[in-house]
Amino acid sequence: MFVSFSFTACSSQKDQIVGRWETEIEDEALGNVDMVYHFTEEGSIYLEQREGDTIPFSIPFGTWVLEGEEITISSNGEENRFTFSVSRDTLILKQEGQEDLIFQKV
């Protein structure tokens, strides 16, 4: 999945997204893998693989932008738009016709 974000929303919304968010991804070759998406204040996203308490690598994934209650994630030449909600330490990205993406704050 490619995700690109840009911020035009108020700083409090942006502050809710900035940081590291972990989710489990099912990979055909590797099985279930815990991945961390690091959303930076500057609008970049880095993909990190978690192994225990360490993060052995971090690679650029894409960019992100907020517009009201929507977040646009751009990656690998694709742009995906989601509605988002943050409740305590949970981030949920919703896209019509797709399964919700659920992240936990790291």
mmCIF file of N, CA and C in Angstrom:
data_model
loop_
_atom_site.group_PDB
_atom_site.id
_atom_site.type_symbol
_atom_site.label_atom_id
_atom_site.label_comp_id
_atom_site.label_asym_id
_atom_site.label_seq_id
_atom_site.Cartn_x
_atom_site.Cartn_y
_atom_site.Cartn_z
ATOM 1 N N MET A 1 0.847 -1.166 0.000
ATOM 2 C CA MET A 1 0.000 0.000 0.000
ATOM 3 C C MET A 1 0.892 1.228 0.000
ATOM 4 N N PHE A 2 0.496 2.209 -0.711
ATOM 5 C CA PHE A 2 1.221 3.466 -0.773
ATOM 6 C C PHE A 2 0.428 4.512 -0.048
ATOM 7 N N VAL A 3 1.103 5.282 0.759
ATOM 8 C CA VAL A 3 0.410 6.296 1.530
ATOM 9 C C VAL A 3 1.152 7.612 1.450
ATOM 10 N N SER A 4 0.431 8.705 1.164
ATOM 11 C CA SER A 4 1.034 10.018 1.091
ATOM 12 C C SER A 4 0.182 10.985 1.876
ATOM 13 N N PHE A 5 0.835 11.824 2.691
ATOM 14 C CA PHE A 5 0.091 12.767 3.520
ATOM 15 C C PHE A 5 0.597 14.179 3.336
ATOM 16 N N SER A 6 -0.324 15.142 3.473
ATOM 17 C CA SER A 6 0.066 16.543 3.572
ATOM 18 C C SER A 6 -0.821 17.175 4.616
ATOM 19 N N PHE A 7 -0.301 18.218 5.307
ATOM 20 C CA PHE A 7 -1.069 18.813 6.398
ATOM 21 C C PHE A 7 -1.571 20.197 6.061
ATOM 22 N N THR A 8 -2.881 20.340 6.111
ATOM 23 C CA THR A 8 -3.484 21.659 6.037
ATOM 24 C C THR A 8 -4.438 21.838 7.201
ATOM 25 N N ALA A 9 -4.493 20.844 8.078
ATOM 26 C CA ALA A 9 -5.405 20.881 9.221
ATOM 27 C C ALA A 9 -4.756 21.595 10.391
ATOM 28 N N CYS A 10 -5.557 21.817 11.433
ATOM 29 C CA CYS A 10 -5.022 22.491 12.603
ATOM 30 C C CYS A 10 -3.967 21.623 13.275
ATOM 31 N N SER A 11 -3.076 22.255 14.015
ATOM 32 C CA SER A 11 -1.947 21.546 14.600
ATOM 33 C C SER A 11 -2.372 20.455 15.566
ATOM 34 N N SER A 12 -3.505 20.605 16.256
ATOM 35 C CA SER A 12 -3.911 19.568 17.199
ATOM 36 C C SER A 12 -4.231 18.263 16.473
ATOM 37 N N GLN A 13 -4.849 18.329 15.302
ATOM 38 C CA GLN A 13 -5.096 17.129 14.502
ATOM 39 C C GLN A 13 -3.770 16.534 14.043
ATOM 40 N N LYS A 14 -2.894 17.365 13.591
ATOM 41 C CA LYS A 14 -1.583 16.914 13.135
ATOM 42 C C LYS A 14 -0.838 16.247 14.288
ATOM 43 N N ASP A 15 -0.890 16.855 15.450
ATOM 44 C CA ASP A 15 -0.203 16.304 16.624
ATOM 45 C C ASP A 15 -0.722 14.924 16.987
ATOM 46 N N GLN A 16 -1.993 14.659 16.710
ATOM 47 C CA GLN A 16 -2.562 13.342 16.997
ATOM 48 C C GLN A 16 -1.955 12.259 16.116
ATOM 49 N N ILE A 17 -1.553 12.602 14.917
ATOM 50 C CA ILE A 17 -1.035 11.626 13.950
ATOM 51 C C ILE A 17 0.474 11.446 14.077
ATOM 52 N N VAL A 18 1.203 12.526 14.327
ATOM 53 C CA VAL A 18 2.676 12.467 14.385
ATOM 54 C C VAL A 18 3.121 11.450 15.432
ATOM 55 N N GLY A 19 4.062 10.601 15.029
ATOM 56 C CA GLY A 19 4.613 9.604 15.931
ATOM 57 C C GLY A 19 4.699 8.241 15.269
ATOM 58 N N ARG A 20 4.923 7.235 16.093
ATOM 59 C CA ARG A 20 5.060 5.862 15.608
ATOM 60 C C ARG A 20 3.790 5.075 15.918
ATOM 61 N N TRP A 21 3.282 4.388 14.888
ATOM 62 C CA TRP A 21 2.060 3.605 14.992
ATOM 63 C C TRP A 21 2.337 2.194 14.484
ATOM 64 N N GLU A 22 1.968 1.203 15.278
ATOM 65 C CA GLU A 22 2.253 -0.185 14.947
ATOM 66 C C GLU A 22 0.990 -0.912 14.498
ATOM 67 N N THR A 23 1.154 -1.781 13.512
ATOM 68 C CA THR A 23 0.066 -2.636 13.048
ATOM 69 C C THR A 23 0.656 -3.966 12.625
ATOM 70 N N GLU A 24 -0.188 -4.964 12.549
ATOM 71 C CA GLU A 24 0.261 -6.284 12.101
ATOM 72 C C GLU A 24 -0.152 -6.453 10.649
ATOM 73 N N ILE A 25 0.814 -6.872 9.837
ATOM 74 C CA ILE A 25 0.576 -7.069 8.413
ATOM 75 C C ILE A 25 0.759 -8.541 8.090
ATOM 76 N N GLU A 26 -0.140 -9.060 7.279
ATOM 77 C CA GLU A 26 -0.014 -10.448 6.854
ATOM 78 C C GLU A 26 0.739 -10.481 5.530
ATOM 79 N N ASP A 27 1.895 -11.141 5.541
ATOM 80 C CA ASP A 27 2.745 -11.258 4.365
ATOM 81 C C ASP A 27 2.720 -12.714 3.909
ATOM 82 N N GLU A 28 2.544 -12.946 2.603
ATOM 83 C CA GLU A 28 2.469 -14.314 2.081
ATOM 84 C C GLU A 28 3.709 -15.123 2.422
ATOM 85 N N ALA A 29 4.877 -14.516 2.309
ATOM 86 C CA ALA A 29 6.133 -15.239 2.544
ATOM 87 C C ALA A 29 6.511 -15.306 4.023
ATOM 88 N N LEU A 30 6.246 -14.232 4.766
ATOM 89 C CA LEU A 30 6.717 -14.134 6.148
ATOM 90 C C LEU A 30 5.660 -14.421 7.204
ATOM 91 N N GLY A 31 4.403 -14.478 6.809
ATOM 92 C CA GLY A 31 3.329 -14.633 7.793
ATOM 93 C C GLY A 31 2.970 -13.283 8.378
ATOM 94 N N ASN A 32 2.597 -13.243 9.647
ATOM 95 C CA ASN A 32 2.241 -11.988 10.308
ATOM 96 C C ASN A 32 3.501 -11.258 10.765
ATOM 97 N N VAL A 33 3.600 -9.994 10.385
ATOM 98 C CA VAL A 33 4.770 -9.179 10.703
ATOM 99 C C VAL A 33 4.292 -7.890 11.362
ATOM 100 N N ASP A 34 4.922 -7.520 12.492
ATOM 101 C CA ASP A 34 4.621 -6.247 13.139
ATOM 102 C C ASP A 34 5.397 -5.137 12.435
ATOM 103 N N MET A 35 4.665 -4.151 11.901
ATOM 104 C CA MET A 35 5.301 -3.032 11.214
ATOM 105 C C MET A 35 4.950 -1.744 11.936
ATOM 106 N N VAL A 36 5.901 -0.819 11.936
ATOM 107 C CA VAL A 36 5.705 0.485 12.560
ATOM 108 C C VAL A 36 5.769 1.542 11.461
ATOM 109 N N TYR A 37 4.732 2.385 11.411
ATOM 110 C CA TYR A 37 4.697 3.511 10.485
ATOM 111 C C TYR A 37 5.021 4.754 11.299
ATOM 112 N N HIS A 38 6.109 5.420 10.947
ATOM 113 C CA HIS A 38 6.550 6.621 11.651
ATOM 114 C C HIS A 38 6.111 7.836 10.842
ATOM 115 N N PHE A 39 5.112 8.560 11.354
ATOM 116 C CA PHE A 39 4.591 9.769 10.721
ATOM 117 C C PHE A 39 5.351 10.961 11.305
ATOM 118 N N THR A 40 6.109 11.661 10.465
ATOM 119 C CA THR A 40 6.893 12.793 10.958
ATOM 120 C C THR A 40 6.088 14.087 10.877
ATOM 121 N N GLU A 41 6.521 15.060 11.656
ATOM 122 C CA GLU A 41 5.878 16.374 11.655
ATOM 123 C C GLU A 41 5.984 17.050 10.296
ATOM 124 N N GLU A 42 7.030 16.744 9.546
ATOM 125 C CA GLU A 42 7.263 17.358 8.233
ATOM 126 C C GLU A 42 6.401 16.737 7.138
ATOM 127 N N GLY A 43 5.650 15.636 7.462
ATOM 128 C CA GLY A 43 4.767 15.022 6.471
ATOM 129 C C GLY A 43 5.349 13.804 5.777
ATOM 130 N N SER A 44 6.430 13.250 6.290
ATOM 131 C CA SER A 44 7.000 12.025 5.719
ATOM 132 C C SER A 44 6.530 10.824 6.530
ATOM 133 N N ILE A 45 6.583 9.664 5.890
ATOM 134 C CA ILE A 45 6.287 8.411 6.580
ATOM 135 C C ILE A 45 7.479 7.486 6.361
ATOM 136 N N TYR A 46 7.928 6.865 7.443
ATOM 137 C CA TYR A 46 8.988 5.859 7.382
ATOM 138 C C TYR A 46 8.404 4.534 7.845
ATOM 139 N N LEU A 47 8.825 3.474 7.210
ATOM 140 C CA LEU A 47 8.384 2.130 7.550
ATOM 141 C C LEU A 47 9.490 1.456 8.342
ATOM 142 N N GLU A 48 9.133 0.915 9.500
ATOM 143 C CA GLU A 48 10.112 0.293 10.389
ATOM 144 C C GLU A 48 9.607 -1.097 10.762
ATOM 145 N N GLN A 49 10.513 -2.061 10.800
ATOM 146 C CA GLN A 49 10.121 -3.386 11.266
ATOM 147 C C GLN A 49 10.550 -3.529 12.709
ATOM 148 N N ARG A 50 9.640 -3.988 13.533
ATOM 149 C CA ARG A 50 9.905 -4.127 14.957
ATOM 150 C C ARG A 50 10.330 -5.565 15.249
ATOM 151 N N GLU A 51 11.418 -5.716 15.992
ATOM 152 C CA GLU A 51 11.872 -7.020 16.458
ATOM 153 C C GLU A 51 12.144 -6.889 17.948
ATOM 154 N N GLY A 52 11.199 -7.347 18.755
ATOM 155 C CA GLY A 52 11.340 -7.174 20.196
ATOM 156 C C GLY A 52 11.281 -5.700 20.542
ATOM 157 N N ASP A 53 12.282 -5.223 21.264
ATOM 158 C CA ASP A 53 12.338 -3.811 21.640
ATOM 159 C C ASP A 53 13.179 -2.976 20.689
ATOM 160 N N THR A 54 13.652 -3.580 19.606
ATOM 161 C CA THR A 54 14.512 -2.851 18.673
ATOM 162 C C THR A 54 13.829 -2.669 17.319
ATOM 163 N N ILE A 55 14.293 -1.689 16.598
ATOM 164 C CA ILE A 55 13.829 -1.437 15.237
ATOM 165 C C ILE A 55 15.067 -1.514 14.338
ATOM 166 N N PRO A 56 15.271 -2.680 13.675
ATOM 167 C CA PRO A 56 16.501 -2.894 12.912
ATOM 168 C C PRO A 56 16.630 -2.070 11.634
ATOM 169 N N PHE A 57 15.511 -1.567 11.095
ATOM 170 C CA PHE A 57 15.638 -0.731 9.904
ATOM 171 C C PHE A 57 14.489 0.262 9.819
ATOM 172 N N SER A 58 14.736 1.340 9.102
ATOM 173 C CA SER A 58 13.735 2.364 8.837
ATOM 174 C C SER A 58 13.937 2.825 7.404
ATOM 175 N N ILE A 59 12.885 2.701 6.574
ATOM 176 C CA ILE A 59 13.007 3.103 5.171
ATOM 177 C C ILE A 59 11.916 4.116 4.828
ATOM 178 N N PRO A 60 12.210 5.056 3.934
ATOM 179 C CA PRO A 60 11.183 6.007 3.505
ATOM 180 C C PRO A 60 10.027 5.260 2.849
ATOM 181 N N PHE A 61 8.804 5.616 3.216
ATOM 182 C CA PHE A 61 7.618 4.956 2.680
ATOM 183 C C PHE A 61 6.790 5.885 1.797
ATOM 184 N N GLY A 62 6.659 7.149 2.214
ATOM 185 C CA GLY A 62 5.836 8.080 1.453
ATOM 186 C C GLY A 62 5.629 9.370 2.216
ATOM 187 N N THR A 63 4.525 10.028 1.893
ATOM 188 C CA THR A 63 4.201 11.297 2.531
ATOM 189 C C THR A 63 2.741 11.279 2.970
ATOM 190 N N TRP A 64 2.409 12.224 3.853
ATOM 191 C CA TRP A 64 1.028 12.314 4.313
ATOM 192 C C TRP A 64 0.595 13.761 4.445
ATOM 193 N N VAL A 65 -0.732 13.984 4.253
ATOM 194 C CA VAL A 65 -1.316 15.324 4.324
ATOM 195 C C VAL A 65 -2.694 15.206 4.964
ATOM 196 N N LEU A 66 -3.002 16.111 5.873
ATOM 197 C CA LEU A 66 -4.329 16.171 6.481
ATOM 198 C C LEU A 66 -5.136 17.281 5.849
ATOM 199 N N GLU A 67 -6.416 16.978 5.602
ATOM 200 C CA GLU A 67 -7.372 17.971 5.130
ATOM 201 C C GLU A 67 -8.675 17.693 5.862
ATOM 202 N N GLY A 68 -8.940 18.462 6.912
ATOM 203 C CA GLY A 68 -10.139 18.230 7.720
ATOM 204 C C GLY A 68 -10.066 16.880 8.401
ATOM 205 N N GLU A 69 -11.050 16.026 8.150
ATOM 206 C CA GLU A 69 -11.104 14.688 8.751
ATOM 207 C C GLU A 69 -10.522 13.630 7.824
ATOM 208 N N GLU A 70 -9.818 14.057 6.775
ATOM 209 C CA GLU A 70 -9.233 13.111 5.828
ATOM 210 C C GLU A 70 -7.716 13.211 5.824
ATOM 211 N N ILE A 71 -7.105 12.063 5.570
ATOM 212 C CA ILE A 71 -5.662 11.994 5.436
ATOM 213 C C ILE A 71 -5.369 11.366 4.079
ATOM 214 N N THR A 72 -4.440 11.955 3.361
ATOM 215 C CA THR A 72 -4.031 11.422 2.064
ATOM 216 C C THR A 72 -2.607 10.923 2.204
ATOM 217 N N ILE A 73 -2.419 9.678 1.811
ATOM 218 C CA ILE A 73 -1.109 9.042 1.893
ATOM 219 C C ILE A 73 -0.636 8.746 0.478
ATOM 220 N N SER A 74 0.565 9.221 0.158
ATOM 221 C CA SER A 74 1.150 8.992 -1.165
ATOM 222 C C SER A 74 2.397 8.143 -1.025
ATOM 223 N N SER A 75 2.481 7.120 -1.887
ATOM 224 C CA SER A 75 3.628 6.217 -1.873
ATOM 225 C C SER A 75 3.709 5.506 -3.211
ATOM 226 N N ASN A 76 4.907 5.373 -3.715
ATOM 227 C CA ASN A 76 5.141 4.657 -4.976
ATOM 228 C C ASN A 76 4.253 5.147 -6.108
ATOM 229 N N GLY A 77 4.040 6.448 -6.185
ATOM 230 C CA GLY A 77 3.260 7.024 -7.265
ATOM 231 C C GLY A 77 1.756 6.883 -7.109
ATOM 232 N N GLU A 78 1.288 6.311 -6.002
ATOM 233 C CA GLU A 78 -0.140 6.163 -5.742
ATOM 234 C C GLU A 78 -0.552 7.102 -4.620
ATOM 235 N N GLU A 79 -1.801 7.534 -4.681
ATOM 236 C CA GLU A 79 -2.352 8.394 -3.643
ATOM 237 C C GLU A 79 -3.619 7.741 -3.106
ATOM 238 N N ASN A 80 -3.675 7.557 -1.787
ATOM 239 C CA ASN A 80 -4.842 6.960 -1.139
ATOM 240 C C ASN A 80 -5.390 7.932 -0.114
ATOM 241 N N ARG A 81 -6.711 8.104 -0.139
ATOM 242 C CA ARG A 81 -7.382 9.024 0.769
ATOM 243 C C ARG A 81 -8.201 8.209 1.781
ATOM 244 N N PHE A 82 -8.060 8.576 3.061
ATOM 245 C CA PHE A 82 -8.736 7.886 4.146
ATOM 246 C C PHE A 82 -9.431 8.893 5.045
ATOM 247 N N THR A 83 -10.510 8.484 5.685
ATOM 248 C CA THR A 83 -10.996 9.224 6.831
ATOM 249 C C THR A 83 -10.251 8.622 8.016
ATOM 250 N N PHE A 84 -10.008 9.428 9.039
ATOM 251 C CA PHE A 84 -9.244 8.920 10.164
ATOM 252 C C PHE A 84 -9.901 9.311 11.474
ATOM 253 N N SER A 85 -9.590 8.486 12.474
ATOM 254 C CA SER A 85 -10.004 8.821 13.832
ATOM 255 C C SER A 85 -8.909 8.363 14.776
ATOM 256 N N VAL A 86 -8.725 9.142 15.833
ATOM 257 C CA VAL A 86 -7.746 8.804 16.866
ATOM 258 C C VAL A 86 -8.493 8.783 18.189
ATOM 259 N N SER A 87 -8.376 7.676 18.893
ATOM 260 C CA SER A 87 -8.989 7.533 20.204
ATOM 261 C C SER A 87 -7.948 6.945 21.136
ATOM 262 N N ARG A 88 -7.487 7.778 22.065
ATOM 263 C CA ARG A 88 -6.414 7.397 22.979
ATOM 264 C C ARG A 88 -5.198 6.971 22.180
ATOM 265 N N ASP A 89 -4.841 5.689 22.220
ATOM 266 C CA ASP A 89 -3.643 5.207 21.540
ATOM 267 C C ASP A 89 -3.963 4.384 20.303
ATOM 268 N N THR A 90 -5.138 4.616 19.703
ATOM 269 C CA THR A 90 -5.541 3.867 18.517
ATOM 270 C C THR A 90 -5.831 4.826 17.370
ATOM 271 N N LEU A 91 -5.240 4.537 16.215
ATOM 272 C CA LEU A 91 -5.474 5.289 14.983
ATOM 273 C C LEU A 91 -6.194 4.350 14.023
ATOM 274 N N ILE A 92 -7.314 4.806 13.486
ATOM 275 C CA ILE A 92 -8.060 4.002 12.516
ATOM 276 C C ILE A 92 -8.158 4.796 11.220
ATOM 277 N N LEU A 93 -7.729 4.148 10.120
ATOM 278 C CA LEU A 93 -7.853 4.725 8.787
ATOM 279 C C LEU A 93 -8.923 3.940 8.044
ATOM 280 N N LYS A 94 -9.910 4.654 7.503
ATOM 281 C CA LYS A 94 -11.019 4.014 6.793
ATOM 282 C C LYS A 94 -11.030 4.474 5.344
ATOM 283 N N GLN A 95 -11.252 3.494 4.472
ATOM 284 C CA GLN A 95 -11.349 3.772 3.045
ATOM 285 C C GLN A 95 -12.523 2.949 2.525
ATOM 286 N N GLU A 96 -13.431 3.599 1.820
ATOM 287 C CA GLU A 96 -14.635 2.927 1.360
ATOM 288 C C GLU A 96 -14.292 1.663 0.572
ATOM 289 N N GLY A 97 -14.975 0.579 0.926
ATOM 290 C CA GLY A 97 -14.771 -0.685 0.227
ATOM 291 C C GLY A 97 -13.557 -1.479 0.678
ATOM 292 N N GLN A 98 -12.813 -0.974 1.673
ATOM 293 C CA GLN A 98 -11.605 -1.644 2.156
ATOM 294 C C GLN A 98 -11.734 -1.933 3.648
ATOM 295 N N GLU A 99 -10.965 -2.902 4.105
ATOM 296 C CA GLU A 99 -10.912 -3.202 5.529
ATOM 297 C C GLU A 99 -10.221 -2.048 6.258
ATOM 298 N N ASP A 100 -10.724 -1.692 7.443
ATOM 299 C CA ASP A 100 -10.114 -0.619 8.232
ATOM 300 C C ASP A 100 -8.673 -0.974 8.583
ATOM 301 N N LEU A 101 -7.807 0.029 8.592
ATOM 302 C CA LEU A 101 -6.427 -0.132 9.036
ATOM 303 C C LEU A 101 -6.362 0.383 10.475
ATOM 304 N N ILE A 102 -5.980 -0.486 11.390
ATOM 305 C CA ILE A 102 -5.964 -0.146 12.808
ATOM 306 C C ILE A 102 -4.525 -0.186 13.336
ATOM 307 N N PHE A 103 -4.111 0.927 13.949
ATOM 308 C CA PHE A 103 -2.750 1.089 14.463
ATOM 309 C C PHE A 103 -2.793 1.379 15.954
ATOM 310 N N GLN A 104 -1.774 0.948 16.658
ATOM 311 C CA GLN A 104 -1.597 1.257 18.076
ATOM 312 C C GLN A 104 -0.374 2.145 18.227
ATOM 313 N N LYS A 105 -0.480 3.164 19.060
ATOM 314 C CA LYS A 105 0.639 4.081 19.317
ATOM 315 C C LYS A 105 1.783 3.312 19.975
ATOM 316 N N VAL A 106 2.992 3.549 19.494
ATOM 317 C CA VAL A 106 4.172 2.880 20.048
ATOM 318 C C VAL A 106 4.828 3.808 21.043
#
